């Protein structure tokens, strides 16, 4: 089992930046062997993929490409989402997700992930 805890959400003006963190913990797991992802869900909408990282391979949704960056610190068992040039449409609850590593790939569906955090609210004001 892997537990994920997000932090770093908050209220920011349009054009501003936030960095989300997701700390992983659990028994008998190796963080370096996890594929990590970030998703978000706005009120009344489905959960959508934001960014993923498999090994050193990163990938993003078109809506955030060029503005968001996913990174990880394996020594700290933590994955980050740096969000720049934020827009009001980025307002959502952001979730961290993890899945056991199963080779390089593009994991952009929520059903592909086994573990989820509780979410952190990001609100971007116009």
The first five atom37 places (N, CA, C, CB, O) and aatype in JSON, in Angstrom:
{
  "aatype": [20, 20, 20, 20, 20, 20, 20, 20, 20, 20, 20, 20, 20, 20, 20, 20, 20, 20, 20, 20, 20, 20, 20, 20, 20, 20, 20, 20, 20, 20, 20, 20, 20, 20, 20, 20, 20, 20, 20, 20, 20, 20, 20, 20, 20, 20, 20, 20, 20, 20, 20, 20, 20, 20, 20, 20, 20, 20, 20, 20, 20, 20, 20, 20, 20, 20, 20, 20, 20, 20, 20, 20, 20, 20, 20, 20, 20, 20, 20, 20, 20, 20, 20, 20, 20, 20, 20, 20, 20, 20, 20, 20, 20, 20, 20, 20, 20, 20, 20, 20, 20, 20, 20, 20, 20, 20, 20, 20, 20, 20, 20, 20, 20, 20, 20, 20, 20, 20, 20, 20, 20, 20, 20, 20, 20, 20],
  "atom_mask": [
    [1, 1, 1, 1, 1],
    [1, 1, 1, 1, 1],
    [1, 1, 1, 1, 1],
    [1, 1, 1, 1, 1],
    [1, 1, 1, 1, 1],
    [1, 1, 1, 1, 1],
    [1, 1, 1, 1, 1],
    [1, 1, 1, 1, 1],
    [1, 1, 1, 1, 1],
    [1, 1, 1, 1, 1],
    [1, 1, 1, 1, 1],
    [1, 1, 1, 1, 1],
    [1, 1, 1, 1, 1],
    [1, 1, 1, 1, 1],
    [1, 1, 1, 1, 1],
    [1, 1, 1, 1, 1],
    [1, 1, 1, 1, 1],
    [1, 1, 1, 1, 1],
    [1, 1, 1, 1, 1],
    [1, 1, 1, 1, 1],
    [1, 1, 1, 1, 1],
    [1, 1, 1, 1, 1],
    [1, 1, 1, 1, 1],
    [1, 1, 1, 1, 1],
    [1, 1, 1, 1, 1],
    [1, 1, 1, 1, 1],
    [1, 1, 1, 1, 1],
    [1, 1, 1, 1, 1],
    [1, 1, 1, 1, 1],
    [1, 1, 1, 1, 1],
    [1, 1, 1, 1, 1],
    [1, 1, 1, 1, 1],
    [1, 1, 1, 1, 1],
    [1, 1, 1, 1, 1],
    [1, 1, 1, 1, 1],
    [1, 1, 1, 1, 1],
    [1, 1, 1, 1, 1],
    [1, 1, 1, 1, 1],
    [1, 1, 1, 1, 1],
    [1, 1, 1, 1, 1],
    [1, 1, 1, 1, 1],
    [1, 1, 1, 1, 1],
    [1, 1, 1, 1, 1],
    [1, 1, 1, 1, 1],
    [1, 1, 1, 1, 1],
    [1, 1, 1, 1, 1],
    [1, 1, 1, 1, 1],
    [1, 1, 1, 1, 1],
    [1, 1, 1, 1, 1],
    [1, 1, 1, 1, 1],
    [1, 1, 1, 1, 1],
    [1, 1, 1, 1, 1],
    [1, 1, 1, 1, 1],
    [1, 1, 1, 1, 1],
    [1, 1, 1, 1, 1],
    [1, 1, 1, 1, 1],
    [1, 1, 1, 1, 1],
    [1, 1, 1, 1, 1],
    [1, 1, 1, 1, 1],
    [1, 1, 1, 1, 1],
    [1, 1, 1, 1, 1],
    [1, 1, 1, 1, 1],
    [1, 1, 1, 1, 1],
    [1, 1, 1, 1, 1],
    [1, 1, 1, 1, 1],
    [1, 1, 1, 1, 1],
    [1, 1, 1, 1, 1],
    [1, 1, 1, 1, 1],
    [1, 1, 1, 1, 1],
    [1, 1, 1, 1, 1],
    [1, 1, 1, 1, 1],
    [1, 1, 1, 1, 1],
    [1, 1, 1, 1, 1],
    [1, 1, 1, 1, 1],
    [1, 1, 1, 1, 1],
    [1, 1, 1, 1, 1],
    [1, 1, 1, 1, 1],
    [1, 1, 1, 1, 1],
    [1, 1, 1, 1, 1],
    [1, 1, 1, 1, 1],
    [1, 1, 1, 1, 1],
    [1, 1, 1, 1, 1],
    [1, 1, 1, 1, 1],
    [1, 1, 1, 1, 1],
    [1, 1, 1, 1, 1],
    [1, 1, 1, 1, 1],
    [1, 1, 1, 1, 1],
    [1, 1, 1, 1, 1],
    [1, 1, 1, 1, 1],
    [1, 1, 1, 1, 1],
    [1, 1, 1, 1, 1],
    [1, 1, 1, 1, 1],
    [1, 1, 1, 1, 1],
    [1, 1, 1, 1, 1],
    [1, 1, 1, 1, 1],
    [1, 1, 1, 1, 1],
    [1, 1, 1, 1, 1],
    [1, 1, 1, 1, 1],
    [1, 1, 1, 1, 1],
    [1, 1, 1, 1, 1],
    [1, 1, 1, 1, 1],
    [1, 1, 1, 1, 1],
    [1, 1, 1, 1, 1],
    [1, 1, 1, 1, 1],
    [1, 1, 1, 1, 1],
    [1, 1, 1, 1, 1],
    [1, 1, 1, 1, 1],
    [1, 1, 1, 1, 1],
    [1, 1, 1, 1, 1],
    [1, 1, 1, 1, 1],
    [1, 1, 1, 1, 1],
    [1, 1, 1, 1, 1],
    [1, 1, 1, 1, 1],
    [1, 1, 1, 1, 1],
    [1, 1, 1, 1, 1],
    [1, 1, 1, 1, 1],
    [1, 1, 1, 1, 1],
    [1, 1, 1, 1, 1],
    [1, 1, 1, 1, 1],
    [1, 1, 1, 1, 1],
    [1, 1, 1, 1, 1],
    [1, 1, 1, 1, 1],
    [1, 1, 1, 1, 1],
    [1, 1, 1, 1, 1],
    [1, 1, 1, 1, 1],
    [1, 1, 1, 1, 1]
  ],
  "atom_positions": [
    [[0.82, -1.19, 0.0], [0.0, 0.0, 0.0], [0.86, 1.24, 0.0], [-0.93, 0.0, 1.2], [1.92, 1.29, 0.63]],
    [[0.39, 2.24, -0.71], [1.09, 3.51, -0.8], [0.12, 4.61, -0.38], [1.64, 3.77, -2.25], [-1.01, 4.67, -0.85]],
    [[0.57, 5.46, 0.51], [-0.24, 6.61, 0.9], [0.35, 7.86, 0.26], [-0.3, 6.75, 2.46], [1.57, 8.04, 0.23]],
    [[-0.52, 8.71, -0.23], [-0.11, 9.94, -0.89], [-0.78, 11.13, -0.19], [-0.47, 9.92, -2.41], [-1.98, 11.1, 0.08]],
    [[0.01, 12.15, 0.09], [-0.52, 13.34, 0.75], [-0.07, 14.57, -0.03], [-0.04, 13.43, 2.23], [1.13, 14.84, -0.15]],
    [[-1.05, 15.31, -0.56], [-0.75, 16.52, -1.31], [-0.72, 17.73, -0.38], [-1.78, 16.73, -2.42], [-1.34, 17.74, 0.68]],
    [[0.02, 18.74, -0.81], [0.03, 20.02, -0.11], [0.42, 21.1, -1.11], [1.02, 20.0, 1.1], [0.89, 20.82, -2.21]],
    [[0.22, 22.35, -0.7], [0.66, 23.47, -1.52], [-0.44, 24.2, -2.26], [1.64, 22.98, -2.49], [-0.17, 25.2, -2.93]],
    [[-1.67, 23.72, -2.16], [-2.75, 24.43, -2.83], [-3.06, 25.75, -2.15], [-4.0, 23.57, -2.86], [-2.54, 26.05, -1.08]],
    [[-3.91, 26.54, -2.8], [-4.27, 27.82, -2.23], [-4.95, 28.71, -3.24], [-3.06, 28.5, -1.66], [-5.37, 28.27, -4.31]],
    [[-5.04, 29.98, -2.87], [-5.66, 31.0, -3.72], [-4.57, 31.86, -4.33], [-6.67, 31.87, -2.92], [-3.68, 32.35, -3.62]],
    [[-4.63, 32.05, -5.64], [-3.62, 32.84, -6.34], [-4.31, 33.63, -7.44], [-2.49, 31.94, -6.92], [-5.33, 33.21, -7.98]],
    [[-3.74, 34.78, -7.76], [-4.29, 35.58, -8.86], [-3.85, 35.02, -10.2], [-3.84, 37.05, -8.72], [-2.83, 34.34, -10.31]],
    [[-4.64, 35.3, -11.21], [-4.29, 34.89, -12.56], [-2.9, 35.41, -12.92], [-5.34, 35.38, -13.58], [-2.55, 36.56, -12.64]],
    [[-2.12, 34.54, -13.56], [-0.75, 34.89, -13.9], [0.26, 34.49, -12.85], [-0.66, 36.35, -14.14], [1.47, 34.53, -13.09]],
    [[-0.22, 34.1, -11.69], [0.66, 33.71, -10.6], [1.12, 32.27, -10.69], [-0.02, 33.94, -9.29], [0.84, 31.56, -11.66]],
    [[1.83, 31.84, -9.64], [2.4, 30.5, -9.61], [2.11, 29.81, -8.28], [3.92, 30.56, -9.85], [1.92, 30.46, -7.26]],
    [[2.07, 28.5, -8.33], [1.98, 27.67, -7.14], [2.79, 26.41, -7.39], [0.49, 27.33, -6.8], [2.96, 25.98, -8.53]],
    [[3.3, 25.82, -6.31], [3.95, 24.52, -6.42], [3.25, 23.54, -5.49], [5.47, 24.62, -6.09], [3.19, 23.74, -4.28]],
    [[2.74, 22.49, -6.07], [2.1, 21.43, -5.3], [3.14, 20.35, -5.0], [0.89, 20.84, -6.07], [4.03, 20.07, -5.81]],
    [[2.99, 19.75, -3.84], [3.85, 18.63, -3.45], [2.99, 17.43, -3.14], [4.72, 19.0, -2.23], [1.83, 17.56, -2.72]],
    [[3.55, 16.26, -3.34], [2.86, 15.01, -3.02], [3.89, 14.08, -2.4], [2.19, 14.36, -4.28], [4.82, 13.63, -3.08]],
    [[3.72, 13.79, -1.13], [4.63, 12.92, -0.41], [4.06, 11.51, -0.34], [4.91, 13.47, 1.01], [2.9, 11.31, 0.02]],
    [[4.89, 10.56, -0.69], [4.47, 9.16, -0.68], [5.06, 8.43, 0.51], [4.89, 8.46, -1.98], [6.19, 8.7, 0.93]],
    [[4.3, 7.52, 1.06], [4.77, 6.7, 2.17], [4.06, 5.36, 2.12], [4.53, 7.4, 3.54], [3.1, 5.17, 1.38]],
    [[4.56, 4.43, 2.92], [3.93, 3.13, 2.98], [4.92, 2.04, 3.35], [3.28, 2.8, 1.65], [6.11, 2.29, 3.49]],
    [[4.4, 0.85, 3.51], [5.26, -0.27, 3.86], [5.8, -0.93, 2.6], [4.51, -1.29, 4.71], [5.07, -1.13, 1.63]],
    [[7.05, -1.25, 2.64], [7.67, -2.08, 1.6], [7.39, -1.57, 0.19], [7.17, -3.51, 1.72], [7.0, -2.34, -0.7]],
    [[7.58, -0.27, -0.02], [7.43, 0.24, -1.37], [8.7, 1.0, -1.73], [6.17, 1.14, -1.5], [9.44, 1.47, -0.87]],
    [[8.92, 1.1, -3.02], [10.05, 1.85, -3.52], [9.54, 2.98, -4.4], [11.03, 0.94, -4.31], [9.0, 2.74, -5.48]],
    [[9.7, 4.19, -3.92], [9.18, 5.35, -4.65], [9.72, 5.42, -6.06], [9.52, 6.64, -3.9], [9.0, 5.8, -6.99]],
    [[10.97, 5.04, -6.22], [11.6, 5.16, -7.54], [10.92, 4.24, -8.54], [13.1, 4.83, -7.45], [11.04, 4.44, -9.75]],
    [[10.2, 3.23, -8.06], [9.53, 2.29, -8.95], [8.08, 2.67, -9.22], [9.58, 0.91, -8.36], [7.33, 1.88, -9.8]],
    [[7.68, 3.85, -8.83], [6.31, 4.31, -9.07], [6.26, 5.26, -10.25], [5.75, 4.98, -7.83], [7.12, 6.12, -10.42]],
    [[5.24, 5.1, -11.05], [4.88, 6.13, -12.03], [3.94, 7.09, -11.32], [4.21, 5.51, -13.32], [2.98, 6.66, -10.67]],
    [[4.21, 8.37, -11.43], [3.44, 9.37, -10.71], [2.65, 10.25, -11.69], [4.37, 10.23, -9.84], [3.1, 10.52, -12.81]],
    [[1.49, 10.68, -11.25], [0.67, 11.55, -12.09], [-0.06, 12.58, -11.27], [-0.33, 10.73, -12.88], [-0.24, 12.43, -10.06]],
    [[-0.48, 13.63, -11.93], [-1.33, 14.66, -11.34], [-2.6, 14.76, -12.18], [-0.59, 16.05, -11.27], [-2.55, 14.78, -13.41]],
    [[-3.71, 14.82, -11.5], [-5.01, 15.01, -12.12], [-5.7, 16.18, -11.42], [-5.88, 13.7, -12.03], [-5.27, 16.63, -10.37]],
    [[-6.78, 16.66, -12.04], [-7.56, 17.7, -11.38], [-9.03, 17.52, -11.71], [-7.08, 19.1, -11.82], [-9.4, 16.92, -12.72]],
    [[-9.85, 18.05, -10.82], [-11.29, 17.95, -11.01], [-11.95, 19.24, -10.59], [-11.87, 16.76, -10.23], [-11.88, 19.64, -9.43]],
    [[-12.59, 19.9, -11.54], [-13.34, 21.12, -11.27], [-14.79, 20.75, -10.94], [-13.27, 22.1, -12.49], [-15.25, 19.68, -11.32]],
    [[-15.5, 21.63, -10.24], [-16.9, 21.33, -9.9], [-17.74, 21.02, -11.13], [-17.52, 22.49, -9.15], [-17.73, 21.77, -12.11]],
    [[-18.47, 19.91, -11.07], [-19.34, 19.54, -12.17], [-18.65, 18.93, -13.37], [-20.08, 20.71, -12.6], [-19.28, 18.66, -14.39]],
    [[-17.33, 18.71, -13.25], [-16.59, 18.14, -14.37], [-15.94, 16.83, -13.97], [-15.54, 19.13, -14.87], [-15.8, 16.53, -12.78]],
    [[-15.54, 16.07, -14.96], [-14.85, 14.82, -14.7], [-13.39, 15.09, -14.33], [-14.93, 13.89, -15.91], [-12.84, 16.14, -14.66]],
    [[-12.8, 14.13, -13.64], [-11.39, 14.24, -13.31], [-10.58, 14.16, -14.6], [-10.95, 13.13, -12.3], [-10.82, 13.29, -15.45]],
    [[-9.62, 15.08, -14.74], [-8.85, 15.1, -15.97], [-7.35, 15.02, -15.68], [-9.17, 16.36, -16.78], [-6.87, 15.48, -14.64]],
    [[-6.64, 14.44, -16.61], [-5.19, 14.29, -16.51], [-4.52, 15.65, -16.67], [-4.66, 13.3, -17.58], [-4.94, 16.48, -17.47]],
    [[-3.47, 15.85, -15.88], [-2.69, 17.08, -15.98], [-1.26, 16.77, -16.41], [-2.68, 17.82, -14.63], [-0.79, 17.31, -17.41]],
    [[-0.58, 15.9, -15.66], [0.83, 15.62, -15.95], [1.19, 14.25, -15.4], [1.74, 16.71, -15.34], [0.59, 13.77, -14.44]],
    [[2.2, 13.64, -16.03], [2.67, 12.34, -15.57], [4.17, 12.23, -15.73], [1.97, 11.22, -16.32], [4.79, 12.92, -16.53]],
    [[4.73, 11.33, -14.93], [6.17, 11.09, -15.03], [6.42, 9.61, -14.82], [6.95, 11.95, -13.98], [6.07, 9.03, -13.79]],
    [[7.05, 9.0, -15.83], [7.46, 7.6, -15.78], [8.95, 7.58, -15.96], [6.73, 6.74, -16.87], [9.45, 7.85, -17.06]],
    [[9.69, 7.25, -14.9], [11.12, 7.36, -14.95], [11.49, 8.81, -15.19], [11.71, 6.45, -16.05], [11.09, 9.69, -14.42]],
    [[12.24, 9.07, -16.23], [12.6, 10.44, -16.56], [11.71, 11.01, -17.65], [14.04, 10.52, -17.0], [11.89, 12.16, -18.07]],
    [[10.76, 10.24, -18.1], [9.85, 10.66, -19.17], [8.67, 11.43, -18.58], [9.35, 9.44, -19.98], [7.97, 10.92, -17.71]],
    [[8.47, 12.66, -19.05], [7.35, 13.48, -18.58], [6.38, 13.76, -19.73], [7.86, 14.81, -17.97], [6.78, 13.8, -20.9]],
    [[5.12, 13.96, -19.38], [4.11, 14.23, -20.4], [2.99, 15.04, -19.76], [3.57, 12.91, -21.05], [2.74, 14.93, -18.56]],
    [[2.33, 15.84, -20.58], [1.36, 16.81, -20.08], [0.12, 16.86, -20.97], [1.99, 18.2, -19.99], [0.16, 16.49, -22.14]],
    [[-0.96, 17.32, -20.38], [-2.14, 17.61, -21.18], [-1.86, 18.87, -21.99], [-3.41, 17.77, -20.28], [-1.03, 19.7, -21.62]],
    [[-2.56, 19.01, -23.08], [-2.35, 20.18, -23.94], [-2.69, 21.47, -23.22], [-3.19, 20.06, -25.21], [-2.11, 22.52, -23.5]],
    [[-3.63, 21.4, -22.28], [-4.08, 22.61, -21.6], [-3.04, 23.2, -20.66], [-5.34, 22.32, -20.84], [-3.12, 24.38, -20.31]],
    [[-2.06, 22.4, -20.24], [-1.07, 22.9, -19.29], [0.35, 22.87, -19.85], [-1.12, 22.09, -18.01], [1.27, 23.39, -19.22]],
    [[0.52, 22.28, -21.01], [1.87, 22.17, -21.59], [2.5, 23.54, -21.74], [1.81, 21.45, -22.96], [1.88, 24.48, -22.25]],
    [[3.74, 23.64, -21.29], [4.46, 24.9, -21.35], [4.27, 25.77, -20.13], [4.02, 25.65, -22.55], [5.01, 26.73, -19.93]],
    [[3.3, 25.43, -19.29], [3.05, 26.22, -18.07], [3.32, 25.41, -16.79], [1.6, 26.73, -18.06], [3.77, 25.97, -15.79]],
    [[3.06, 24.12, -16.84], [3.23, 23.26, -15.66], [4.43, 22.36, -15.88], [1.95, 22.42, -15.39], [4.76, 21.98, -17.0]],
    [[5.09, 22.01, -14.76], [6.23, 21.09, -14.81], [6.1, 20.08, -13.68], [7.58, 21.87, -14.71], [5.93, 20.45, -12.52]],
    [[6.19, 18.8, -14.03], [6.19, 17.75, -13.02], [7.63, 17.33, -12.77], [5.33, 16.53, -13.46], [8.41, 17.16, -13.71]],
    [[7.98, 17.17, -11.51], [9.32, 16.73, -11.16], [9.22, 15.83, -9.93], [10.28, 17.94, -10.91], [8.18, 15.77, -9.28]],
    [[10.3, 15.15, -9.64], [10.29, 14.27, -8.47], [11.63, 14.29, -7.78], [9.91, 12.83, -8.88], [12.67, 14.49, -8.41]],
    [[11.59, 14.08, -6.48], [12.79, 13.95, -5.67], [12.72, 12.58, -5.01], [12.91, 15.12, -4.6], [12.03, 12.39, -4.01]],
    [[13.43, 11.63, -5.58], [13.33, 10.25, -5.08], [13.88, 10.12, -3.66], [14.09, 9.31, -6.01], [13.44, 9.25, -2.91]],
    [[14.82, 10.97, -3.29], [15.37, 10.91, -1.93], [14.32, 11.32, -0.89], [16.6, 11.8, -1.82], [14.38, 10.9, 0.26]],
    [[13.38, 12.15, -1.32], [12.33, 12.63, -0.41], [10.99, 11.94, -0.64], [12.17, 14.13, -0.55], [10.0, 12.28, 0.0]],
    [[10.96, 10.99, -1.56], [9.7, 10.31, -1.9], [8.6, 11.3, -2.24], [9.25, 9.4, -0.75], [7.46, 11.15, -1.81]],
    [[8.95, 12.31, -3.01], [8.02, 13.4, -3.27], [8.0, 13.74, -4.76], [8.39, 14.65, -2.44], [9.03, 13.75, -5.43]],
    [[6.8, 14.02, -5.23], [6.63, 14.52, -6.59], [6.03, 15.91, -6.5], [5.73, 13.56, -7.45], [5.23, 16.2, -5.61]],
    [[6.42, 16.77, -7.43], [6.0, 18.17, -7.42], [5.27, 18.51, -8.72], [7.21, 19.1, -7.22], [5.46, 17.87, -9.75]],
    [[4.44, 19.53, -8.63], [3.82, 20.1, -9.81], [4.0, 21.61, -9.72], [2.3, 19.7, -9.94], [3.31, 22.28, -8.95]],
    [[4.92, 22.14, -10.5], [5.13, 23.58, -10.56], [4.16, 24.15, -11.58], [6.6, 23.92, -10.93], [4.16, 23.75, -12.74]],
    [[3.33, 25.08, -11.13], [2.3, 25.66, -11.99], [2.56, 27.15, -12.16], [0.89, 25.4, -11.41], [2.5, 27.91, -11.19]],
    [[2.84, 27.55, -13.37], [3.1, 28.96, -13.69], [2.03, 29.49, -14.62], [4.49, 29.12, -14.33], [1.28, 28.73, -15.24]],
    [[1.96, 30.81, -14.71], [0.99, 31.46, -15.6], [-0.41, 30.9, -15.39], [1.4, 31.3, -17.08], [-1.09, 30.54, -16.35]],
    [[-0.82, 30.82, -14.16], [-2.1, 30.21, -13.84], [-3.26, 31.02, -14.39], [-2.25, 30.05, -12.34], [-3.21, 32.24, -14.45]],
    [[-4.29, 30.29, -14.78], [-5.5, 30.88, -15.35], [-6.7, 30.5, -14.48], [-5.7, 30.4, -16.82], [-6.65, 29.5, -13.77]],
    [[-7.76, 31.27, -14.53], [-8.96, 30.91, -13.76], [-9.47, 29.51, -14.09], [-10.07, 31.91, -14.0], [-10.01, 28.83, -13.22]],
    [[-9.3, 29.08, -15.32], [-9.75, 27.74, -15.7], [-8.9, 26.62, -15.12], [-9.78, 27.62, -17.2], [-9.23, 25.44, -15.28]],
    [[-7.81, 26.96, -14.46], [-7.0, 25.96, -13.75], [-7.58, 25.67, -12.36], [-5.55, 26.44, -13.62], [-7.1, 24.77, -11.67]],
    [[-8.6, 26.41, -11.95], [-9.21, 26.2, -10.65], [-9.81, 24.8, -10.57], [-10.29, 27.26, -10.38], [-10.63, 24.41, -11.4]],
    [[-9.41, 24.05, -9.55], [-9.86, 22.67, -9.4], [-9.25, 22.1, -8.12], [-9.47, 21.8, -10.64], [-8.4, 22.71, -7.49]],
    [[-9.71, 20.91, -7.76], [-9.02, 20.12, -6.76], [-7.99, 19.28, -7.51], [-10.01, 19.21, -5.93], [-8.31, 18.59, -8.47]],
    [[-6.75, 19.36, -7.06], [-5.66, 18.65, -7.71], [-5.32, 17.39, -6.9], [-4.42, 19.56, -7.86], [-5.15, 17.44, -5.68]],
    [[-5.21, 16.29, -7.62], [-4.94, 14.99, -7.0], [-3.62, 14.42, -7.51], [-6.08, 14.01, -7.28], [-3.29, 14.5, -8.69]],
    [[-2.89, 13.85, -6.6], [-1.69, 13.09, -6.91], [-2.08, 11.62, -7.04], [-0.58, 13.3, -5.82], [-2.93, 11.14, -6.3]],
    [[-1.45, 10.92, -7.97], [-1.77, 9.51, -8.18], [-0.49, 8.73, -8.47], [-2.79, 9.33, -9.33], [0.5, 9.3, -8.93]],
    [[-0.53, 7.44, -8.19], [0.64, 6.6, -8.4], [0.22, 5.23, -8.9], [1.46, 6.47, -7.1], [-0.88, 4.76, -8.63]],
    [[1.12, 4.61, -9.63], [0.92, 3.24, -10.09], [2.28, 2.56, -10.12], [0.23, 3.21, -11.51], [3.3, 3.22, -10.33]],
    [[2.31, 1.27, -9.91], [3.59, 0.57, -10.0], [4.16, 0.72, -11.4], [3.43, -0.92, -9.64], [3.44, 0.7, -12.4]],
    [[5.48, 0.85, -11.45], [6.14, 0.99, -12.74], [5.95, -0.28, -13.56], [7.64, 1.29, -12.55], [6.18, -1.39, -13.07]],
    [[5.54, -0.11, -14.81], [5.35, -1.26, -15.69], [5.89, -0.95, -17.07], [3.87, -1.65, -15.77], [5.32, -1.37, -18.08]],
    [[7.0, -0.22, -17.11], [7.61, 0.11, -18.37], [7.23, 1.52, -18.8], [7.2, -0.89, -19.43], [6.3, 2.13, -18.27]],
    [[7.98, 2.0, -19.76], [7.71, 3.35, -20.24], [6.34, 3.35, -20.91], [8.82, 3.82, -21.24], [5.92, 2.38, -21.54]],
    [[5.66, 4.44, -20.75], [4.32, 4.53, -21.31], [3.72, 5.88, -21.03], [3.43, 3.43, -20.77], [4.34, 6.74, -20.4]],
    [[2.52, 6.03, -21.49], [1.82, 7.3, -21.36], [0.54, 7.01, -20.6], [1.52, 7.96, -22.76], [-0.44, 6.52, -21.17]],
    [[0.55, 7.31, -19.33], [-0.55, 6.95, -18.44], [-1.36, 8.2, -18.13], [-0.04, 6.27, -17.14], [-1.02, 8.94, -17.21]],
    [[-2.4, 8.43, -18.89], [-3.18, 9.65, -18.74], [-4.64, 9.4, -18.39], [-3.11, 10.45, -20.01], [-5.48, 10.3, -18.51]],
    [[-4.95, 8.19, -17.97], [-6.32, 7.89, -17.55], [-6.34, 7.55, -16.07], [-6.91, 6.72, -18.39], [-5.46, 6.85, -15.57]],
    [[-7.34, 8.06, -15.38], [-7.44, 7.84, -13.94], [-7.49, 6.35, -13.61], [-8.67, 8.55, -13.38], [-6.98, 5.93, -12.57]],
    [[-8.11, 5.57, -14.48], [-8.25, 4.13, -14.22], [-6.91, 3.4, -14.25], [-9.19, 3.52, -15.24], [-6.82, 2.26, -13.79]],
    [[-5.88, 4.03, -14.77], [-4.57, 3.41, -14.83], [-3.77, 3.54, -13.53], [-3.78, 4.02, -15.96], [-2.71, 2.94, -13.39]],
    [[-4.28, 4.3, -12.6], [-3.57, 4.55, -11.35], [-4.23, 3.81, -10.19], [-3.51, 6.06, -11.04], [-5.45, 3.68, -10.12]],
    [[-3.38, 3.31, -9.3], [-3.87, 2.5, -8.19], [-4.02, 3.26, -6.88], [-2.94, 1.34, -7.98], [-4.84, 2.91, -6.04]],
    [[-3.23, 4.3, -6.71], [-3.2, 5.02, -5.43], [-3.48, 6.5, -5.67], [-1.84, 4.82, -4.72], [-3.04, 7.08, -6.65]],
    [[-4.22, 7.08, -4.73], [-4.63, 8.48, -4.85], [-4.49, 9.21, -3.53], [-6.08, 8.56, -5.34], [-4.67, 8.64, -2.45]],
    [[-4.15, 10.49, -3.64], [-4.17, 11.36, -2.48], [-5.56, 11.92, -2.26], [-3.16, 12.49, -2.63], [-6.5, 11.63, -3.0]],
    [[-5.68, 12.74, -1.22], [-6.98, 13.28, -0.86], [-7.33, 14.55, -1.63], [-7.02, 13.56, 0.63], [-8.48, 15.0, -1.61]],
    [[-6.37, 15.12, -2.29], [-6.6, 16.31, -3.09], [-6.28, 17.59, -2.37], [-8.0, 16.35, -3.54], [-6.35, 17.67, -1.14]],
    [[-5.91, 18.61, -3.13], [-5.65, 19.94, -2.59], [-6.28, 20.96, -3.52], [-4.11, 20.2, -2.42], [-6.17, 20.86, -4.74]],
    [[-6.95, 21.95, -2.93], [-7.71, 22.93, -3.72], [-6.78, 24.01, -4.27], [-8.82, 23.58, -2.87], [-5.95, 24.57, -3.55]],
    [[-6.93, 24.28, -5.54], [-6.25, 25.4, -6.19], [-7.33, 26.32, -6.76], [-5.25, 24.9, -7.32], [-8.17, 25.88, -7.55]],
    [[-7.3, 27.57, -6.37], [-8.26, 28.56, -6.85], [-7.51, 29.72, -7.47], [-9.17, 29.05, -5.71], [-6.65, 30.33, -6.83]],
    [[-7.82, 30.01, -8.72], [-7.17, 31.1, -9.44], [-8.21, 32.18, -9.69], [-6.54, 30.6, -10.79], [-9.22, 31.94, -10.36]],
    [[-7.97, 33.35, -9.14], [-8.91, 34.45, -9.31], [-8.53, 35.3, -10.51], [-8.95, 35.32, -8.04], [-7.36, 35.43, -10.87]],
    [[-9.54, 35.87, -11.13], [-9.29, 36.69, -12.33], [-9.07, 38.14, -11.97], [-10.45, 36.57, -13.32], [-8.84, 38.97, -12.85]]
  ]
}
